[in-house]
XYZ file of C-alpha atoms in Angstrom:
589
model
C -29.995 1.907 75.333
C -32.478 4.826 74.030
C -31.313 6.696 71.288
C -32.368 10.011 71.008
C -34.397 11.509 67.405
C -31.336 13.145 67.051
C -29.012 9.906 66.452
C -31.713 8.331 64.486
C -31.896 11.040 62.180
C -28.446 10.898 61.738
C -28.049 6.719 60.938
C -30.909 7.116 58.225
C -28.954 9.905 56.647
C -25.590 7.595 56.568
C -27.888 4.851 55.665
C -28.927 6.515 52.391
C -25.773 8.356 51.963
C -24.272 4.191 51.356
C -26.783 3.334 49.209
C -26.124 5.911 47.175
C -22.483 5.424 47.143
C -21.857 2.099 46.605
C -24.481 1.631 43.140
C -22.065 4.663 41.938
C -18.609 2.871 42.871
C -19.776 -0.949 41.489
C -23.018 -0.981 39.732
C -22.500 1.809 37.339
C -19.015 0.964 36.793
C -18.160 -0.829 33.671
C -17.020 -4.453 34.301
C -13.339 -4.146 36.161
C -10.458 -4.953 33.929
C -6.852 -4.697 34.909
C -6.224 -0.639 34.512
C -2.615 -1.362 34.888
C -3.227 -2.420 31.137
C -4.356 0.237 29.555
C -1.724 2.194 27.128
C -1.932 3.908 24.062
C -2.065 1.650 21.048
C 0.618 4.176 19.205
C 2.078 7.552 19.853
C 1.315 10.154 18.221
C 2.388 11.208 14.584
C 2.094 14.289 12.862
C -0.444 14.966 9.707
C -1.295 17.902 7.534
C 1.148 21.042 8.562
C -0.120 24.557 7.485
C 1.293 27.444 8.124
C 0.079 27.728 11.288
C -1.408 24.633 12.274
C -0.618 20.801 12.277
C -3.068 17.834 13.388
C -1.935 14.832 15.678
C -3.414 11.650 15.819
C -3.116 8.461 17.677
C -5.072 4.846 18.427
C -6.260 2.971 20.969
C -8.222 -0.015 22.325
C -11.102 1.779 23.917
C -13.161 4.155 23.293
C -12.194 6.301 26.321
C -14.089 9.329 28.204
C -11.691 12.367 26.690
C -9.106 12.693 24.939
C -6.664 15.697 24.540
C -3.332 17.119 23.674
C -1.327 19.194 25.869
C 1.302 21.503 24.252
C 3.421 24.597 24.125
C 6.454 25.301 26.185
C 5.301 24.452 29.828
C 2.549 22.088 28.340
C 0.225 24.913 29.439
C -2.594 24.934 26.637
C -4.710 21.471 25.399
C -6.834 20.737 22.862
C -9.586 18.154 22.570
C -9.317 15.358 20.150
C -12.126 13.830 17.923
C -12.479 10.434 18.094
C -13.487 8.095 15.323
C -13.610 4.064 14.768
C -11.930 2.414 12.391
C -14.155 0.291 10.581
C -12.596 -2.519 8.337
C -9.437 -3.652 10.616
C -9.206 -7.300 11.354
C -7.391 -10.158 12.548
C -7.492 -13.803 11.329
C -5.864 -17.286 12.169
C -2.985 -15.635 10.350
C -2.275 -12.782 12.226
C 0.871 -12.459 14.413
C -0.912 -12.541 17.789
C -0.082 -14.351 20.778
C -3.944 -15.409 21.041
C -5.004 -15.002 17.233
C -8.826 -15.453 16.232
C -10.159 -18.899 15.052
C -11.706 -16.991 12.344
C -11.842 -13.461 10.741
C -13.711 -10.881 13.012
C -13.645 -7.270 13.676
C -10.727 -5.284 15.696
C -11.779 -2.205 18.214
C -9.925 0.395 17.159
C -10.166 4.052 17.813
C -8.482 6.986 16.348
C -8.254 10.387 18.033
C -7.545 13.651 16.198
C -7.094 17.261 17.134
C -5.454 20.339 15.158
C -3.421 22.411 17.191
C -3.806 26.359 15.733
C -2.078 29.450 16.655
C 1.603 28.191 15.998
C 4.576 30.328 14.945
C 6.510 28.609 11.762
C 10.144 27.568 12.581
C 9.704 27.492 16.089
C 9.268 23.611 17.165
C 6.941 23.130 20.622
C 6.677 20.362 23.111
C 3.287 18.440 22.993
C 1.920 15.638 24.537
C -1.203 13.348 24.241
C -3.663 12.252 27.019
C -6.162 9.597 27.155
C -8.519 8.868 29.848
C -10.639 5.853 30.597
C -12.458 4.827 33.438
C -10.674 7.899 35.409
C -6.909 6.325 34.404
C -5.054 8.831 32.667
C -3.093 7.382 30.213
C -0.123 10.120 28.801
C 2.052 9.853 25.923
C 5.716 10.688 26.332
C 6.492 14.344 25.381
C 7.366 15.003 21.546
C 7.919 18.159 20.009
C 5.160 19.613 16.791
C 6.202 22.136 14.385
C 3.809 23.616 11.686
C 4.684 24.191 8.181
C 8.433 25.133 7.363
C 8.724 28.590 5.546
C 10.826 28.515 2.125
C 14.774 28.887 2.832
C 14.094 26.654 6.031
C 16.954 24.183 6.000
C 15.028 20.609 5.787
C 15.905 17.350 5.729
C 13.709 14.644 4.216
C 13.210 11.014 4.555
C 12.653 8.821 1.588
C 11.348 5.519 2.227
C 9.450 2.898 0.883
C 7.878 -0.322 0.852
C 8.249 -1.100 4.662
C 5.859 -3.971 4.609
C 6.951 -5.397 8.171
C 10.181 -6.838 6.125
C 13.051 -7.872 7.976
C 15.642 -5.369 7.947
C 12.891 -2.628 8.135
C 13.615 -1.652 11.711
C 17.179 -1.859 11.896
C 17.132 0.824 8.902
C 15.203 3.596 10.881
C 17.302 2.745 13.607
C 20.180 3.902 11.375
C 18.679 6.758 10.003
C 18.246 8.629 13.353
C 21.101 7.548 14.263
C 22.914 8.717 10.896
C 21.222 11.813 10.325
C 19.077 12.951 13.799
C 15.422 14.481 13.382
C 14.406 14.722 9.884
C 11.609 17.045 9.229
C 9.495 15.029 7.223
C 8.847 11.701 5.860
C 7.925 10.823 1.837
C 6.942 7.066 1.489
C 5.641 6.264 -1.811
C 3.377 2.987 -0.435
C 2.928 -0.485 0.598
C 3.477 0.714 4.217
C 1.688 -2.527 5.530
C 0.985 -5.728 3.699
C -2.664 -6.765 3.964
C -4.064 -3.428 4.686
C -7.138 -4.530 6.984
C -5.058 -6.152 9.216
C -4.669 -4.492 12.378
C -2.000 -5.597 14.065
C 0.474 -4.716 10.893
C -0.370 -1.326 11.886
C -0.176 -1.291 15.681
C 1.407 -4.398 17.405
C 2.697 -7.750 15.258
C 4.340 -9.656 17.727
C 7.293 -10.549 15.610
C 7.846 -6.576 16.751
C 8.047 -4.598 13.182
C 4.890 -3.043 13.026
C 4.359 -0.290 10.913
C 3.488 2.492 13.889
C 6.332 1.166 16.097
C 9.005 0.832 14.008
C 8.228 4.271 12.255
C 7.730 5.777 16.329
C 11.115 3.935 17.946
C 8.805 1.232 19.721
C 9.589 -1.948 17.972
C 11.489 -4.712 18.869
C 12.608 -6.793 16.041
C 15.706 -9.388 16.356
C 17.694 -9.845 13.202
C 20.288 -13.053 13.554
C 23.086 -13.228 11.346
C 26.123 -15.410 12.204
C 24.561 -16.644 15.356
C 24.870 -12.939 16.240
C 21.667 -11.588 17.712
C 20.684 -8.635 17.581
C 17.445 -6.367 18.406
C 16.103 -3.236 16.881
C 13.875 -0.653 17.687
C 13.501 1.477 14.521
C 13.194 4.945 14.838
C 11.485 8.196 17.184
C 10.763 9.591 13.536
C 6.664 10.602 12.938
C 5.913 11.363 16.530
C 8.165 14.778 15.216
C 8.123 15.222 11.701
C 4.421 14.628 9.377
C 4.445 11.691 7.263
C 3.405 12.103 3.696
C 2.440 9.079 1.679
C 1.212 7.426 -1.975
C -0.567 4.512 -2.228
C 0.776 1.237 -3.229
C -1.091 -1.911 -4.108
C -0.535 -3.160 -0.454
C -2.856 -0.152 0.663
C -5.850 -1.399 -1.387
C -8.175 -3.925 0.098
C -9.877 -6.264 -2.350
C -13.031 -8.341 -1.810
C -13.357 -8.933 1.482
C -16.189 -11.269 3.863
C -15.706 -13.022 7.315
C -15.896 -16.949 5.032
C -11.962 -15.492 3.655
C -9.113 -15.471 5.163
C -7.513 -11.366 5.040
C -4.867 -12.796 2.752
C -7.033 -14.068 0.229
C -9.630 -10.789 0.506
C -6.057 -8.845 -0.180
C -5.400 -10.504 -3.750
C -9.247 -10.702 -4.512
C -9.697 -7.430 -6.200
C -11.325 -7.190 -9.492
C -11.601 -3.606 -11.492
C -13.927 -0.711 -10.880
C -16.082 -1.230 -13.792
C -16.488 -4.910 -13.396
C -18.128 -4.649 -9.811
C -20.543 -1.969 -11.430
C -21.622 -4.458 -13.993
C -22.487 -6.738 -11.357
C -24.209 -4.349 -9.357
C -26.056 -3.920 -12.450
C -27.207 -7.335 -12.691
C -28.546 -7.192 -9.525
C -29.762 -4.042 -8.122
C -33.216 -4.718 -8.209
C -32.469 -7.174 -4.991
C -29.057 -5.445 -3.606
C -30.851 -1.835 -3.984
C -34.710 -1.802 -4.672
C -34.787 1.966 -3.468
C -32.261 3.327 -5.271
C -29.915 5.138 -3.014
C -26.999 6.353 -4.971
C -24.761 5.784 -1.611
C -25.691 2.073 -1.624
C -24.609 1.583 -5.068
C -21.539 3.170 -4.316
C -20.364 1.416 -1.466
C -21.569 -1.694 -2.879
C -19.464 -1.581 -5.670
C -16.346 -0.404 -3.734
C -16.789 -3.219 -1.557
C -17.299 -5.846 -4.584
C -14.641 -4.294 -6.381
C -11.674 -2.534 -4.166
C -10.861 -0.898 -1.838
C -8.797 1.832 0.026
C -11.349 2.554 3.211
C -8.358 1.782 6.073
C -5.643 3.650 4.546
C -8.251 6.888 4.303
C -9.115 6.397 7.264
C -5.777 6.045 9.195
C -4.346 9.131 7.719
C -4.919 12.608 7.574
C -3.382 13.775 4.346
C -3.612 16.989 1.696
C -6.899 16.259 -0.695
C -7.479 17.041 -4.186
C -10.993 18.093 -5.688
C -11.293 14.803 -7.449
C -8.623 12.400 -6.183
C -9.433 13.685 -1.949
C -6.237 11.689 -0.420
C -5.335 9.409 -3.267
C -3.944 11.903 -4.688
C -2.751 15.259 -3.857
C 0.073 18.362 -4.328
C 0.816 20.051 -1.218
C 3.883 22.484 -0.465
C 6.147 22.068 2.599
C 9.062 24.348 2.766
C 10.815 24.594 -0.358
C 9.183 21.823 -2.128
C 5.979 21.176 -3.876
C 5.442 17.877 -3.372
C 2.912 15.742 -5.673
C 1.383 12.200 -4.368
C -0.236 10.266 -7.505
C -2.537 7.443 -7.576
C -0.161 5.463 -9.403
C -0.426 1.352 -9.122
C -1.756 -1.421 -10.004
C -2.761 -5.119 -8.285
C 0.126 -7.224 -8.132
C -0.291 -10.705 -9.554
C 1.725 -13.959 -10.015
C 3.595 -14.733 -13.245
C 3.198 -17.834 -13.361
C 1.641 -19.891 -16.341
C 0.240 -22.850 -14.583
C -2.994 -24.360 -15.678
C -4.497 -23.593 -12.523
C -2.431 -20.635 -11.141
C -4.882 -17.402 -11.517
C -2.244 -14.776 -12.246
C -0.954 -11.196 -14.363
C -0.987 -13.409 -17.607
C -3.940 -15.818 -17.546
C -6.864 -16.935 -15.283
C -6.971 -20.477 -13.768
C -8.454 -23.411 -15.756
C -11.033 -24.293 -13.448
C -12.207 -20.656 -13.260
C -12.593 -20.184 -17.055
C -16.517 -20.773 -16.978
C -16.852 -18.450 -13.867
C -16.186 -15.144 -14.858
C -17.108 -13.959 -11.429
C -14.313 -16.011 -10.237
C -12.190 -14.146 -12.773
C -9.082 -11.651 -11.439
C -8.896 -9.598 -14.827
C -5.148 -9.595 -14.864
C -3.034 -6.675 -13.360
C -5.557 -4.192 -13.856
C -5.218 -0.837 -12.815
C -6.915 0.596 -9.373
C -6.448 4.616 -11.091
C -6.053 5.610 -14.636
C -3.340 7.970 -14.880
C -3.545 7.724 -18.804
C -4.138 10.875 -20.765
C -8.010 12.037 -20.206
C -8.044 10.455 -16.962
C -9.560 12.841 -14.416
C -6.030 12.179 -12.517
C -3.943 12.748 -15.451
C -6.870 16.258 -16.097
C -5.992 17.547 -12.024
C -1.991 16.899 -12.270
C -1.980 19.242 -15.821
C -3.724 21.661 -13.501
C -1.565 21.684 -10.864
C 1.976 21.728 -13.134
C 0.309 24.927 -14.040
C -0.445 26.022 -10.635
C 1.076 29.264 -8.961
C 2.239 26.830 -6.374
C 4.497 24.814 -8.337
C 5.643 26.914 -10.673
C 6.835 29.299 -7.561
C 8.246 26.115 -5.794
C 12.799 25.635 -5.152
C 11.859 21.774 -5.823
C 9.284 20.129 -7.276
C 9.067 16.555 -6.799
C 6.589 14.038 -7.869
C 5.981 10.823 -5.463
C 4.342 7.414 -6.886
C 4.708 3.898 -6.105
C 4.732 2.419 -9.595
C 8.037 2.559 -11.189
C 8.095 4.396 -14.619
C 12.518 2.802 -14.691
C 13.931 0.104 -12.587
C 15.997 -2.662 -12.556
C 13.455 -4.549 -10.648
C 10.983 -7.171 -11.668
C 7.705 -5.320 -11.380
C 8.133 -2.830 -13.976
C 6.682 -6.274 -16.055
C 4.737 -6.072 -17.971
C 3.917 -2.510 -18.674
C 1.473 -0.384 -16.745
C -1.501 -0.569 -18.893
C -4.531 -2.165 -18.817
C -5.417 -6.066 -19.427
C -5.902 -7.263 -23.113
C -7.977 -10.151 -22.876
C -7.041 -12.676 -25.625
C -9.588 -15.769 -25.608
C -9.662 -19.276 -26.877
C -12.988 -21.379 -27.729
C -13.363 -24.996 -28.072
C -15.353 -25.884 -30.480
C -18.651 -25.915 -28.906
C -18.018 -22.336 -27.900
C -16.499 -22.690 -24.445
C -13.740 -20.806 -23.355
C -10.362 -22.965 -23.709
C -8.033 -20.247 -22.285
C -8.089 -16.533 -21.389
C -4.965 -14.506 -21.455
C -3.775 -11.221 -21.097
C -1.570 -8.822 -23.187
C -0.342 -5.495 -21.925
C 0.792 -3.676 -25.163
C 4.561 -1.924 -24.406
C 3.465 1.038 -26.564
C 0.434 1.782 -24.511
C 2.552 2.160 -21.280
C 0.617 4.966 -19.523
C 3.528 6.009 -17.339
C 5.569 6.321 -20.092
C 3.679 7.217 -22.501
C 1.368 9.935 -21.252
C 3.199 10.826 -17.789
C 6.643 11.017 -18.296
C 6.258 13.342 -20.714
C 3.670 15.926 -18.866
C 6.239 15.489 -16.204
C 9.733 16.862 -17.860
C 7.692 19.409 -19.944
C 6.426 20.913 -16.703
C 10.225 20.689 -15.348
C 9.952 18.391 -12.180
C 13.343 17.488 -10.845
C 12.528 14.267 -8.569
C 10.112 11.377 -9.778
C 10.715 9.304 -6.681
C 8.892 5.527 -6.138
C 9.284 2.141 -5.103
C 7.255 -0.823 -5.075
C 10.743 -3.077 -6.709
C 12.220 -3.224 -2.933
C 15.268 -2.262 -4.020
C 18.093 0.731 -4.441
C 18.588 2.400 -8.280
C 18.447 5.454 -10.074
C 18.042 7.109 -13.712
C 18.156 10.156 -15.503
C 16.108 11.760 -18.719
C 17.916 13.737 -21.127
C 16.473 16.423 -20.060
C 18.019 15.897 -16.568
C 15.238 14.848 -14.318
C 16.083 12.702 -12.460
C 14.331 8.962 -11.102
C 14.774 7.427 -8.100
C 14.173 4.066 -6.388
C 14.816 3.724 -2.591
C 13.094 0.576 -1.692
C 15.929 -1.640 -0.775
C 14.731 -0.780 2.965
C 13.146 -4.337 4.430
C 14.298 -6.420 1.995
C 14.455 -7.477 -1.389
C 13.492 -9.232 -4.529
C 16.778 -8.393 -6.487
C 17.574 -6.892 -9.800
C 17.295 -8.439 -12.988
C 20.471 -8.225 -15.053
C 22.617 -10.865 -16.672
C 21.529 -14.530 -16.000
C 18.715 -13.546 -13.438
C 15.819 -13.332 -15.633
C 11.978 -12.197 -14.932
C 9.212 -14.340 -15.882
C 7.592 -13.264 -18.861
C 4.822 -15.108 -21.386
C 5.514 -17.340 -24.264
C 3.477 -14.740 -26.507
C 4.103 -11.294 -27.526
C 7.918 -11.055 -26.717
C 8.462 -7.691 -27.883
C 5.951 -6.586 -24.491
C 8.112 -7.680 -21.756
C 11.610 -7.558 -21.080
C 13.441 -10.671 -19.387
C 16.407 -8.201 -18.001
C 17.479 -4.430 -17.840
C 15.188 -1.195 -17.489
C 12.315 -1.968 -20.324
C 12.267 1.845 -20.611
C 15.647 2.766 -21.710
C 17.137 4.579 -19.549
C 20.741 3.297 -17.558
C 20.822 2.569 -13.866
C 23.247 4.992 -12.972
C 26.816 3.727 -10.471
C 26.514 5.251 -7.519
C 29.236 7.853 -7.425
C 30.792 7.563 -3.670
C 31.067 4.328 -2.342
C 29.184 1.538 -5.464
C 29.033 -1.866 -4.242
C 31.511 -4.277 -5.890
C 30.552 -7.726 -7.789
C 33.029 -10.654 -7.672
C 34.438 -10.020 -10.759
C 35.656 -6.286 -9.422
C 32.562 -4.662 -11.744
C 30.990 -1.534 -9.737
C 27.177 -2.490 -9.352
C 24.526 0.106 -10.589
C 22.051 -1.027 -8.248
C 21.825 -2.331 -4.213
C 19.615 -5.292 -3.990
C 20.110 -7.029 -0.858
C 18.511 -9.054 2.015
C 21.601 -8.022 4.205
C 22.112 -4.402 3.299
C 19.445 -1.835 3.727
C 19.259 1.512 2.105
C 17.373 5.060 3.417
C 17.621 8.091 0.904
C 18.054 12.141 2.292
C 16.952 15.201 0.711
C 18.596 18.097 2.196
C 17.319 21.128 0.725
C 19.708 23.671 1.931
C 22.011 21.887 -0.747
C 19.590 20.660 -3.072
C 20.903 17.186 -2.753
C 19.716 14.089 -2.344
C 22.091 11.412 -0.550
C 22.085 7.599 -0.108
C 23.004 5.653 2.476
C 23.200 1.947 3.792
C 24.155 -0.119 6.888
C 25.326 -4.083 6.174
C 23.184 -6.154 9.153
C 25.435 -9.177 9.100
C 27.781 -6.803 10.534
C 25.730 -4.742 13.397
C 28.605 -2.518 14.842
C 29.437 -1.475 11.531
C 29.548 2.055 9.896
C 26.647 3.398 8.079
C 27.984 4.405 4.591
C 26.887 7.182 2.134
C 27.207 5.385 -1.168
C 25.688 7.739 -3.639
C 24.698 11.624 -3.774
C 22.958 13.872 -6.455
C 21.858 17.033 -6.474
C 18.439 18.377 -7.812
C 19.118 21.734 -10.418
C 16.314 24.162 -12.214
């Protein structure tokens, strides 16, 4: 059979049109992987409302080709996002995977970020988030955004603390949508995860409490009690209302190396000035040039460190503190975050326990070796440039003009708790010699009297008239007030807790120095007020000042179209019961 030019012509052209085609469809493809499983790492959450503009972030697993938000009322206008890499998240032998790592390595974890501008205050908008990889679109459900609240706006606030992927976490967001609907914001005064570094506290333990999921109404944690099982799924909370935060000692990363498990890296921390006296001893070789951003980030990585927090959030900044800490106004309140915490160390007095009161024996010759007691990760003490910014900003047009001004820190200044031991000051180093002149011993003292909280804070605090000094850190419920009438409280009683220390349960405290640490009660003076609706009742028919439980979880609501603050809590053993309000106060000029 002849085949005419024509025809010919025709064959070569389909000929090279195939060749074309198929490099395009398999060769320049990246290697196939189920697309079915590709999904968003977490929904969305809200950051940093102005007055006419909030941001919106999420995470994934890949990288991705684009990445946008859709929003207004027919999802009609988009943004693009900026995307970033985390860069310290890990996962070890520990980590709650189903296949976790033989070893510490590196997570791939990207976080996407876009403002949306031009919105009207008071009037909330639907929004959605897209991602797209390898030509999958991968959508978010559809939330709603709002951008900053004008003053008189009827709010309601969220205080929570100390989530820590604790038991009973989950089951108390559950309750407080449930209890209370949308709130418009959330105030957590720190140790949101446990080992900060770790990524799957943030995005996807498998026990099913992560920190994202139960905070977005994805988690799926079973609480038993009774032989009574029963599964929670926290609460749609962040994916409509910004999250504020403080850090707590469970947001800062100590020492860290792939030869440590993330656990140890956590508690390995050693203060600020120490890791610059190493660096001294050895910049020649760590830093022959000189670069003054070497020297920095060595130190913060042989020291501490707070790299994944900053870089998971989106928060108000400060001139000298940037998100550690910062005063920002939303609504009716001016709200101040502070620095406020220190590293959180056993008390025990073992000979080879390294803890808050002593170093190990077989450390004493190894000073590198050395943890340098509960020291301090930001001076807050008179002088400090923290302690310098906050005077400013008591000062400020923007609190002094603000309904409610509330102060947010995660180290208690009153509690019935046991971490308010010893006082929040820095290490005193008390050494014994043999006598050959090695070191026998090294203790540490932390003088009552030199109490920075108390001492230097407190005081700035009620002169400048602040009506809330909220915190946590104790994991559980209690509350205070000055003679002046501010007023303290401690809402931490959320995923479980450690108890309170009255009567026969005592706190571990040194053999030396006695008058420094207090075995029960507040060390600070103040009462622990009875909650004045519905107190809990001890076996001997005594109201309790205090909820400290492992069964009963606690949220806290501001509600500033009343000024008050109400407290709330929901018994697990008992799953179809009642939540009850328990305890209300309201916040006065």
């Amino acid at each position: 059979m002849k085949i005419s030019k024509l025809m010919l012509m025709v064959l070569i052209i389909l000929m090279l049109i195939a060749i074309n085609y198929l490099p395009m469809t398999f060769a320049t493809e990246k290697p196939l992987i189920d697309r079915q499983n590709y999904s968003l790492l977490s929904d969305p959450f809200l950051q940093l409302p102005t007055k006419n503009t909030v941001n919106i972030v999420w995470f994934t697993e890949f990288q991705g080709d684009r990445h946008l938000i859709k929003y207004g009322a027919e999802l009609e206008k988009q943004v693009t996002a900026t995307t970033t890499k985390l860069s310290q998240v890990r996962e070890d032998e520990d980590s709650q995977l189903d296949s976790p790592p033989a070893q510490s390595i590196s997570r791939d974890i990207w976080r996407h970020e876009a403002t949306v501008g031009g919105l009207i205050p008071n009037q909330r908008l639907p929004y959605q988030v897209v991602s797209i990889e390898d030509r999958q679109t991968i959508p978010s459900n559809v939330f709603t955004l709002a951008s900053n609240p004008t003053t008189e706006t009827s709010l309601k606030i969220l205080l929570t603390s100390d989530h820590q992927l604790k038991p009973m976490t989950t089951a108390n967001l559950a309750k407080v949508v449930e209890t209370v609907g949308q709130v418009d914001a959330v105030f957590f005064p720190g140790d949101l995860v446990d080992i900060p570094d770790r990524a799957s506290e943030w995005f996807d333990d498998r026990r099913g409490g992560a920190f994202f999921p139960s905070l977005q109404g994805r988690a799926n944690y079973e609480l038993e009690s009774n032989g009574l099982k029963t599964i929670y799924k926290g609460g749609e909370i962040i994916q409509h209302a910004p999250l504020f935060t403080a850090v707590g000692n469970h947001e800062v990363m100590g020492r860290s190396s792939p030869e440590i498990k993330l656990k140890q890296a956590y508690s390995n921390s050693i203060p600020r000035k120490v890791g610059a006296k190493l660096y001294q001893q050895k910049a020649s070789q760590i830093n022959p040039t000189e670069d003054p951003q070497v020297k920095v980030n060595w130190i913060k990585n042989n020291s501490f460190s707070t790299d994944t927090y900053e870089e998971i959030f989106s928060l108000p900044q400060s001139a000298t503190g940037g998100k550690l800490y910062y005063a920002t106004t939303f609504g009716d309140i001016r709200l101040i975050s502070l620095y406020v915490t220190n590293i959180w160390r056993s008390p025990s007095l073992e000979a080879d326990d390294q803890g808050r009161y002593k170093e190990s024996t077989e450390n004493l010759e190894n000073p590198e070796a050395w943890g340098y007691g509960q020291h301090i990760f930001e001076p807050i003490a008179q002088g400090s440039p923290q302690y310098k910014w906050l005077t400013q900003e008591l000062q400020s047009e923007a609190y002094q003009q603000a309904k409610y001004k509330i102060v947010m820190l995660h180290h208690p200044p009153h509690t019935l708790g046991g971490n308010i031991v010893p006082p929040f000051t820095e290490p005193r180093a008390k050494l014994d010699y043999t006598e050959d002149g090695k070191v026998q011993s090294r203790y540490y003292d932390y003088p009552i009297e030199e109490d920075y909280i108390i001492r230097d804070l407190i005081p700035l605090l009620e002169s400048a008239g602040v009506q809330l000094v909220y915190y946590g850190h104790s994991h559980l419920w209690n509350r205070f007030q000055s003679t002046s009438g501010m007023h303290f409280l401690e809402s931490s009683n959320v995923g479980n807790s450690y108890g309170a220390h009255l009567g026969d349960n005592k706190r571990p405290i040194p053999f030396y120095s006695p008058q420094n640490y207090a075995a029960t009660g507040n060390p600070n003076g103040l009462e622990p007020i009875v909650p004045n609706i519905a107190p809990l009742i001890d076996e001997s028919g005594q109201s309790l000042p205090y909820i400290a439980s492992n069964d009963i979880t606690v949220f806290s609501i501001f509600d500033t179209q009343t000024g008050t603050v109400s407290s709330y809590r929901y018994d697990t053993r008992q799953p179809n019961s009642e939540v009850v309000k328990f305890d209300e106060f309201k916040l006065t000029k």
